[in-house]
Short mmCIF file of C-alpha atoms in Angstrom, two decimals:
data_model
loop_
_atom_site.label_atom_id
_atom_site.label_comp_id
_atom_site.label_asym_id
_atom_site.label_seq_id
_atom_site.Cartn_x
_atom_site.Cartn_y
_atom_site.Cartn_z
CA MET A 27 28.83 -28.92 77.60
CA ASP A 28 27.30 -25.00 77.73
CA PRO A 29 23.32 -25.81 78.19
CA ALA A 30 22.36 -23.33 75.84
CA LYS A 31 25.03 -24.27 73.14
CA LEU A 32 23.43 -27.24 73.35
CA GLN A 33 20.58 -26.74 72.90
CA MET A 34 21.24 -24.49 70.27
CA PHE A 35 22.33 -27.54 68.18
CA GLU A 36 19.04 -28.82 69.28
CA ASN A 37 16.65 -26.00 68.15
CA ARG A 38 18.78 -25.95 64.55
CA LEU A 39 18.23 -30.60 64.50
CA GLN A 40 14.45 -30.12 65.07
CA LYS A 41 13.61 -27.81 62.41
CA VAL A 42 16.28 -29.32 59.68
CA TYR A 43 14.22 -32.64 60.83
CA LYS A 44 10.67 -31.11 60.81
CA HIS A 45 11.95 -29.90 56.93
CA VAL A 46 13.35 -32.54 55.24
CA SER A 47 11.12 -35.11 56.84
CA LYS A 48 8.30 -34.01 55.72
CA ILE A 49 9.67 -33.90 51.85
CA ALA A 50 11.48 -37.40 51.95
CA ARG A 51 7.70 -38.30 52.98
CA ARG A 52 5.57 -36.44 50.56
CA GLN A 53 8.28 -37.56 47.87
CA ASN A 54 8.23 -41.42 49.08
CA ILE A 55 12.09 -41.18 50.02
CA THR A 56 13.50 -43.08 52.60
CA CYS A 57 17.12 -42.43 52.92
CA TYR A 58 18.09 -38.69 53.18
CA ARG A 59 20.43 -36.01 54.77
CA VAL A 60 18.94 -34.65 58.82
CA TYR A 61 22.20 -32.69 59.57
CA ASP A 62 25.63 -31.74 57.99
CA ASP A 63 27.82 -29.49 59.96
CA ASP A 64 25.00 -26.66 60.17
CA ILE A 65 26.77 -25.26 63.65
CA PRO A 66 30.77 -25.92 63.35
CA GLU A 67 30.74 -26.76 67.06
CA PHE A 68 28.49 -29.93 66.15
CA PRO A 69 30.37 -30.93 62.80
CA PHE A 70 28.43 -33.38 62.85
CA SER A 71 26.13 -35.63 58.87
CA ILE A 72 23.01 -37.10 60.41
CA GLU A 73 21.31 -39.13 57.44
CA ILE A 74 18.60 -40.82 57.65
CA TYR A 75 18.83 -45.26 56.51
CA GLU A 76 14.99 -45.73 57.26
CA ASP A 77 15.34 -46.96 61.32
CA HIS A 78 18.56 -46.17 61.27
CA ILE A 79 20.44 -43.44 62.19
CA TYR A 80 24.04 -42.89 60.66
CA VAL A 81 25.89 -40.20 62.23
CA ALA A 82 29.87 -39.07 60.35
CA GLU A 83 32.21 -36.74 62.97
CA TYR A 84 34.00 -34.16 60.67
CA GLN A 85 37.56 -33.73 62.03
CA ARG A 86 38.64 -31.11 63.32
CA ARG A 87 40.96 -29.94 66.83
CA HIS A 88 38.40 -30.12 69.65
CA GLY A 89 40.57 -29.13 72.15
CA MET A 90 39.43 -32.41 74.14
CA GLU A 91 40.61 -34.74 76.59
CA GLU A 92 40.22 -38.27 75.39
CA ASP A 93 37.02 -38.67 78.05
CA ALA A 94 36.16 -35.41 77.69
CA HIS A 95 35.55 -35.81 73.93
CA GLU A 96 33.42 -38.59 75.50
CA ALA A 97 31.33 -37.51 77.38
CA TRP A 98 30.57 -34.23 75.30
CA LEU A 99 29.60 -37.11 72.06
CA ASP A 100 26.94 -39.32 74.38
CA GLN A 101 25.39 -36.50 74.95
CA CYS A 102 25.48 -35.59 71.24
CA LEU A 103 24.36 -38.11 70.08
CA GLN A 104 21.33 -38.70 72.44
CA LYS A 105 20.40 -36.18 71.92
CA ILE A 106 20.16 -36.06 68.28
CA THR A 107 17.89 -39.75 69.34
CA GLU A 108 15.51 -37.68 71.53
CA VAL A 109 14.73 -35.23 68.35
CA LEU A 110 14.87 -37.76 65.30
CA GLN A 111 12.97 -40.14 68.01
CA PHE A 112 14.68 -43.47 67.38
CA PRO A 113 16.03 -45.51 69.98
CA PRO A 114 20.38 -45.76 70.99
CA GLU A 115 20.35 -49.45 68.99
CA ALA A 116 19.74 -47.62 65.94
CA ILE A 117 22.68 -44.83 65.65
CA PHE A 118 25.55 -45.62 64.09
CA VAL A 119 28.54 -44.08 64.55
CA LYS A 120 31.88 -43.00 62.66
CA GLN A 121 34.47 -41.66 64.61
CA ARG A 122 37.38 -39.84 62.26
CA MET A 123 40.29 -38.65 65.00
CA ARG A 124 40.29 -41.58 67.39
CA LYS A 125 40.15 -44.90 68.17
CA GLU A 126 36.81 -46.66 66.75
CA ASP A 127 37.10 -49.34 68.95
CA ARG A 128 34.97 -48.27 72.24
CA GLN A 129 31.95 -50.66 73.08
CA GLY A 130 29.05 -48.35 74.79
CA GLN A 131 25.28 -48.03 74.44
CA TYR A 132 25.73 -46.77 71.11
CA GLN A 133 26.96 -49.16 68.36
CA ARG A 134 30.27 -47.91 66.82
CA VAL A 135 32.58 -48.55 63.38
CA ALA A 136 33.90 -51.44 64.74
CA GLN A 137 30.64 -53.76 65.90
CA GLU A 138 31.07 -55.75 62.23
CA LYS A 139 28.35 -56.46 59.48
CA ASN A 140 26.02 -54.21 60.27
CA GLU A 141 24.52 -54.35 56.98
CA PHE A 142 20.47 -53.70 56.06
CA ILE A 143 18.99 -53.20 52.88
CA VAL A 144 17.78 -50.40 51.63
CA ASN A 145 14.67 -49.16 49.34
CA GLU A 146 15.10 -45.78 46.51
CA ALA A 147 12.83 -45.24 44.02
CA GLY A 148 11.71 -49.14 43.44
CA LEU A 149 14.90 -50.49 44.11
CA LYS A 150 17.08 -52.08 46.94
CA PHE A 151 20.90 -51.16 47.42
CA LYS A 152 22.90 -53.24 50.39
CA VAL A 153 24.44 -49.91 52.83
CA ASN A 154 27.37 -51.15 55.69
CA LEU A 155 27.22 -48.71 58.36
CA SER A 156 30.00 -49.55 60.30
CA ASP A 157 32.99 -51.38 58.16
CA TYR A 158 33.34 -48.49 55.82
CA LEU A 159 35.11 -45.30 55.28
CA ASP A 160 32.14 -45.22 52.93
CA THR A 161 27.88 -46.41 53.26
CA GLY A 162 27.49 -48.05 50.61
CA LEU A 163 24.63 -45.49 48.86
CA PHE A 164 25.92 -42.25 48.30
CA LEU A 165 22.39 -40.13 48.70
CA ASP A 166 23.76 -37.11 46.89
CA HIS A 167 23.61 -38.58 43.65
CA ARG A 168 19.67 -39.21 44.07
CA ILE A 169 18.39 -37.22 41.15
CA THR A 170 21.63 -38.47 38.83
CA ARG A 171 20.46 -42.26 39.35
CA ALA A 172 17.38 -41.66 38.01
CA MET A 173 18.64 -39.11 34.78
CA VAL A 174 20.74 -42.17 34.67
CA ARG A 175 17.96 -44.36 34.51
CA ASP A 176 15.60 -42.29 31.89
CA GLU A 177 17.97 -43.13 29.57
CA ALA A 178 19.73 -45.66 29.57
CA ALA A 179 16.98 -48.14 28.55
CA GLY A 180 18.61 -50.94 25.52
CA LYS A 181 21.72 -49.02 26.02
CA LYS A 182 25.07 -49.97 26.23
CA VAL A 183 26.53 -48.47 29.98
CA LEU A 184 30.27 -47.78 30.87
CA ASN A 185 30.06 -47.14 34.87
CA LEU A 186 33.99 -46.18 36.25
CA PHE A 187 34.94 -45.77 39.54
CA CYS A 188 31.79 -47.77 40.48
CA TYR A 189 31.83 -48.10 43.70
CA THR A 190 28.63 -50.28 44.84
CA GLY A 191 26.99 -50.31 41.45
CA SER A 192 24.06 -48.04 41.90
CA PHE A 193 24.33 -46.71 39.47
CA SER A 194 25.05 -49.43 37.33
CA VAL A 195 21.41 -51.12 38.59
CA TYR A 196 19.68 -48.44 38.11
CA ALA A 197 20.83 -48.85 34.11
CA ALA A 198 20.33 -52.28 34.01
CA SER A 199 16.46 -52.48 35.84
CA VAL A 200 15.22 -50.46 32.62
CA GLY A 201 16.68 -52.83 30.40
CA ALA A 202 20.92 -51.85 28.95
CA GLU A 203 24.32 -53.91 29.29
CA VAL A 204 25.64 -52.40 32.35
CA THR A 205 30.04 -52.62 32.44
CA SER A 206 31.91 -51.18 36.24
CA VAL A 207 34.62 -50.85 36.15
CA ASP A 208 36.65 -50.21 41.02
CA LEU A 209 39.88 -51.24 41.97
CA SER A 210 37.77 -52.83 44.86
CA LYS A 211 37.08 -57.04 44.42
CA THR A 212 35.10 -55.42 47.08
CA TYR A 213 32.88 -53.10 46.58
CA LEU A 214 32.26 -55.11 42.64
CA ALA A 215 30.93 -57.78 44.72
CA TRP A 216 28.59 -55.85 46.23
CA ALA A 217 27.61 -54.00 43.01
CA GLU A 218 26.84 -58.09 42.09
CA GLU A 219 24.88 -58.59 45.19
CA ASN A 220 23.03 -55.07 44.70
CA MET A 221 21.79 -56.42 41.47
CA ALA A 222 21.04 -59.75 42.53
CA ILE A 223 19.09 -58.27 45.44
CA ASN A 224 17.31 -56.66 42.43
CA ASN A 225 16.28 -60.09 41.13
CA ILE A 226 18.93 -58.49 37.96
CA ASP A 227 21.19 -61.21 36.55
CA PRO A 228 24.90 -60.08 37.21
CA GLN A 229 26.02 -63.20 34.82
CA LYS A 230 24.21 -60.50 31.66
CA HIS A 231 26.33 -57.66 33.12
CA HIS A 232 30.46 -56.60 33.26
CA PHE A 233 32.05 -56.28 36.30
CA ILE A 234 35.39 -54.89 35.38
CA HIS A 235 38.25 -55.58 38.23
CA ALA A 236 40.81 -52.90 37.03
CA ASP A 237 43.00 -49.46 37.74
CA VAL A 238 40.14 -47.24 35.63
CA LEU A 239 42.93 -44.79 34.10
CA GLN A 240 44.94 -47.65 32.71
CA TYR A 241 41.82 -49.40 32.13
CA LEU A 242 40.54 -46.40 29.52
CA ASP A 243 43.64 -47.92 27.24
CA THR A 244 41.55 -50.85 27.13
CA LEU A 245 38.04 -49.35 25.72
CA LYS A 246 37.45 -49.66 21.87
CA LEU A 247 36.17 -46.75 20.02
CA ASN A 248 32.67 -45.66 20.27
CA THR A 249 31.66 -48.35 22.09
CA PHE A 250 28.82 -47.16 25.20
CA ASP A 251 25.94 -44.80 24.30
CA LEU A 252 26.01 -43.80 28.27
CA VAL A 253 29.17 -43.49 30.33
CA ILE A 254 29.02 -42.65 33.93
CA LEU A 255 32.00 -41.03 35.32
CA ASP A 256 32.39 -39.94 38.90
CA PRO A 257 36.34 -40.31 40.38
CA PRO A 258 37.38 -39.43 43.39
CA THR A 259 39.49 -36.56 43.86
CA PHE A 260 42.87 -37.31 44.68
CA SER A 261 44.22 -41.02 44.49
CA ASN A 262 47.83 -42.73 45.25
CA SER A 263 46.80 -46.36 45.25
CA LYS A 264 49.57 -48.29 45.92
CA ARG A 265 47.49 -50.59 43.30
CA MET A 266 47.22 -47.34 41.01
CA LYS A 267 50.20 -47.04 38.33
CA GLU A 268 48.98 -43.26 38.44
CA HIS A 269 48.61 -41.12 40.94
CA LEU A 270 45.45 -39.66 40.58
CA ASP A 271 44.43 -35.93 40.53
CA ILE A 272 41.33 -35.60 38.78
CA GLN A 273 41.74 -31.40 38.82
CA ARG A 274 45.03 -31.90 37.03
CA ASP A 275 43.30 -34.94 35.34
CA HIS A 276 40.47 -34.42 33.98
CA VAL A 277 40.87 -33.46 30.31
CA ASP A 278 42.79 -36.56 29.59
CA ILE A 279 40.17 -38.36 31.26
CA LEU A 280 37.41 -36.94 29.53
CA ASN A 281 38.65 -37.44 25.95
CA ARG A 282 39.19 -41.22 26.11
CA VAL A 283 36.21 -41.91 28.13
CA LEU A 284 34.54 -39.62 24.88
CA LEU A 285 36.80 -42.01 22.09
CA ALA A 286 35.17 -45.00 23.55
CA THR A 287 32.06 -42.83 23.34
CA LYS A 288 28.85 -43.05 19.92
CA LYS A 289 28.51 -40.13 18.69
CA GLY A 290 26.17 -38.42 20.28
CA GLY A 291 26.72 -41.20 23.55
CA VAL A 292 26.97 -38.94 27.37
CA ILE A 293 28.55 -38.51 29.61
CA TYR A 294 27.82 -38.27 33.51
CA PHE A 295 30.42 -36.88 35.05
CA SER A 296 31.23 -35.00 38.62
CA ASN A 297 33.40 -34.55 41.08
CA ASN A 298 33.64 -33.85 45.16
CA TYR A 299 36.49 -31.17 44.97
CA ARG A 300 34.64 -28.09 46.12
CA ARG A 301 37.84 -25.44 44.15
CA PHE A 302 37.06 -27.79 40.76
CA VAL A 303 36.79 -25.54 37.66
CA LEU A 304 36.50 -27.57 34.24
CA ASP A 305 38.80 -26.38 31.26
CA GLU A 306 36.05 -26.27 28.74
CA ALA A 307 37.95 -25.68 26.20
CA GLN A 308 40.07 -29.08 26.03
CA ILE A 309 36.87 -31.25 26.65
CA GLU A 310 37.16 -32.81 22.92
CA ALA A 311 32.50 -33.28 23.18
CA SER A 312 29.99 -31.34 21.48
CA ALA A 313 27.87 -30.24 24.54
CA ILE A 314 29.49 -29.57 27.86
CA LYS A 315 25.96 -28.78 30.78
CA ASP A 316 26.98 -27.99 33.55
CA ILE A 317 23.75 -30.04 35.81
CA THR A 318 25.19 -29.25 39.21
CA ASN A 319 22.46 -27.21 40.75
CA GLN A 320 19.74 -29.62 39.20
CA THR A 321 20.47 -32.88 40.38
CA MET A 322 21.86 -31.34 44.10
CA PRO A 323 18.34 -33.21 46.65
CA PHE A 324 16.79 -31.16 49.21
CA ASP A 325 18.22 -32.72 51.47
CA PHE A 326 21.44 -31.48 50.87
CA GLN A 327 20.93 -28.29 49.08
CA GLN A 328 22.32 -26.04 52.06
CA LYS A 329 25.81 -27.27 50.90
CA MET A 330 27.87 -27.33 47.29
CA ILE A 331 29.17 -31.05 47.68
CA ARG A 332 30.15 -31.34 44.50
CA LYS A 333 30.49 -31.32 40.68
CA CYS A 334 28.37 -32.67 37.79
CA TYR A 335 28.45 -32.54 34.17
CA ARG A 336 26.16 -33.79 31.25
CA ILE A 337 28.77 -34.44 28.19
CA THR A 338 27.67 -34.85 25.02
CA ARG A 339 30.47 -36.91 21.86
#
C-alpha cells in the first residue's frame, strides 16, 4: 500500500475520532460512528460499540487480487486499532465482496454469537457484530428513538418493520402498549429479548410475525396514537406476497397506516433511499414535517443517509 495514502487515512481517522469521541463522552453516548467512507480509497464504515469496533467494508471494484486485498485490509485494520486504541481482538469486520470464512488476527463475520449488551439513554440492547447484515441497533436513529419515548407514555404504539425492537423498547419503557410487526421471527425474538433485558414484560406487548404490507389490511380504524414506520427501500423477499419499492409504494402505505391512526395521532416515517421524494399532496394527513436534519446525530452529520418525517393525522 502507498504509505502516503495510509498516512492520509490515519490522519483523517485521528481527526474525526478526536472530535466525535469528545462529543460522545460529553453526551454519555457509548455507541457511535467514527468514520463513514470519508476517503474513497478507504471505503469503510467504522463504529464503536462500547468496548468493540465494528468495521464494514463497502462494496467496490478495488482491482486487487485476493491476497493483495487481504494484506491491504490487515494494514487498514491495524491502523484502525492503533488510532482508536483498541486491542485487535476487539475488532469485528464485515466484508461485502469476499467469502466470509477467513480466520486470523481479526475476528470475522463467520464467528458466531458475538453478542453482548450495550447501553443507550438508560436502556439496554443486545447487539451482534458477526452474524447478521446489521448489528441490531441502528445508531442513526438515536434522536428519533428519544422523540418517540418523549411522547409515547400511556399510548398505543405500532412499530412496523420493527427489526430488533429498539423503538418498541423506548416506547414501552414509559408505559406505552406496543405492537411490533416484522417478517423475521429471528428479529421478533430479538425484540422480545430486548424488552426482557430492560425489565419490561414482553407478555404485556404484542409481537406479530407478518408481512407488513398484508398486515396493514387487518388493522382497525383509529387504533393507534403513535406509529413508527421504518421500511426497507426495496424488498422482494420470497415470503412477501408483494414486492416493496418505498418510492413507488409510500403513499399507499402511509394512507393505510393513517386510517389506523387516531385523529391527532403521529407517524414517524423514515427510509434510507437517498433519492427519496415524499409525495405530500397525495398523503391524507393534517400535517407533515421533514425532521431529517433535527434527527441526524452528531456522528452522522457529514452524510445524509436517510430521510425522516413526522406525519400527523
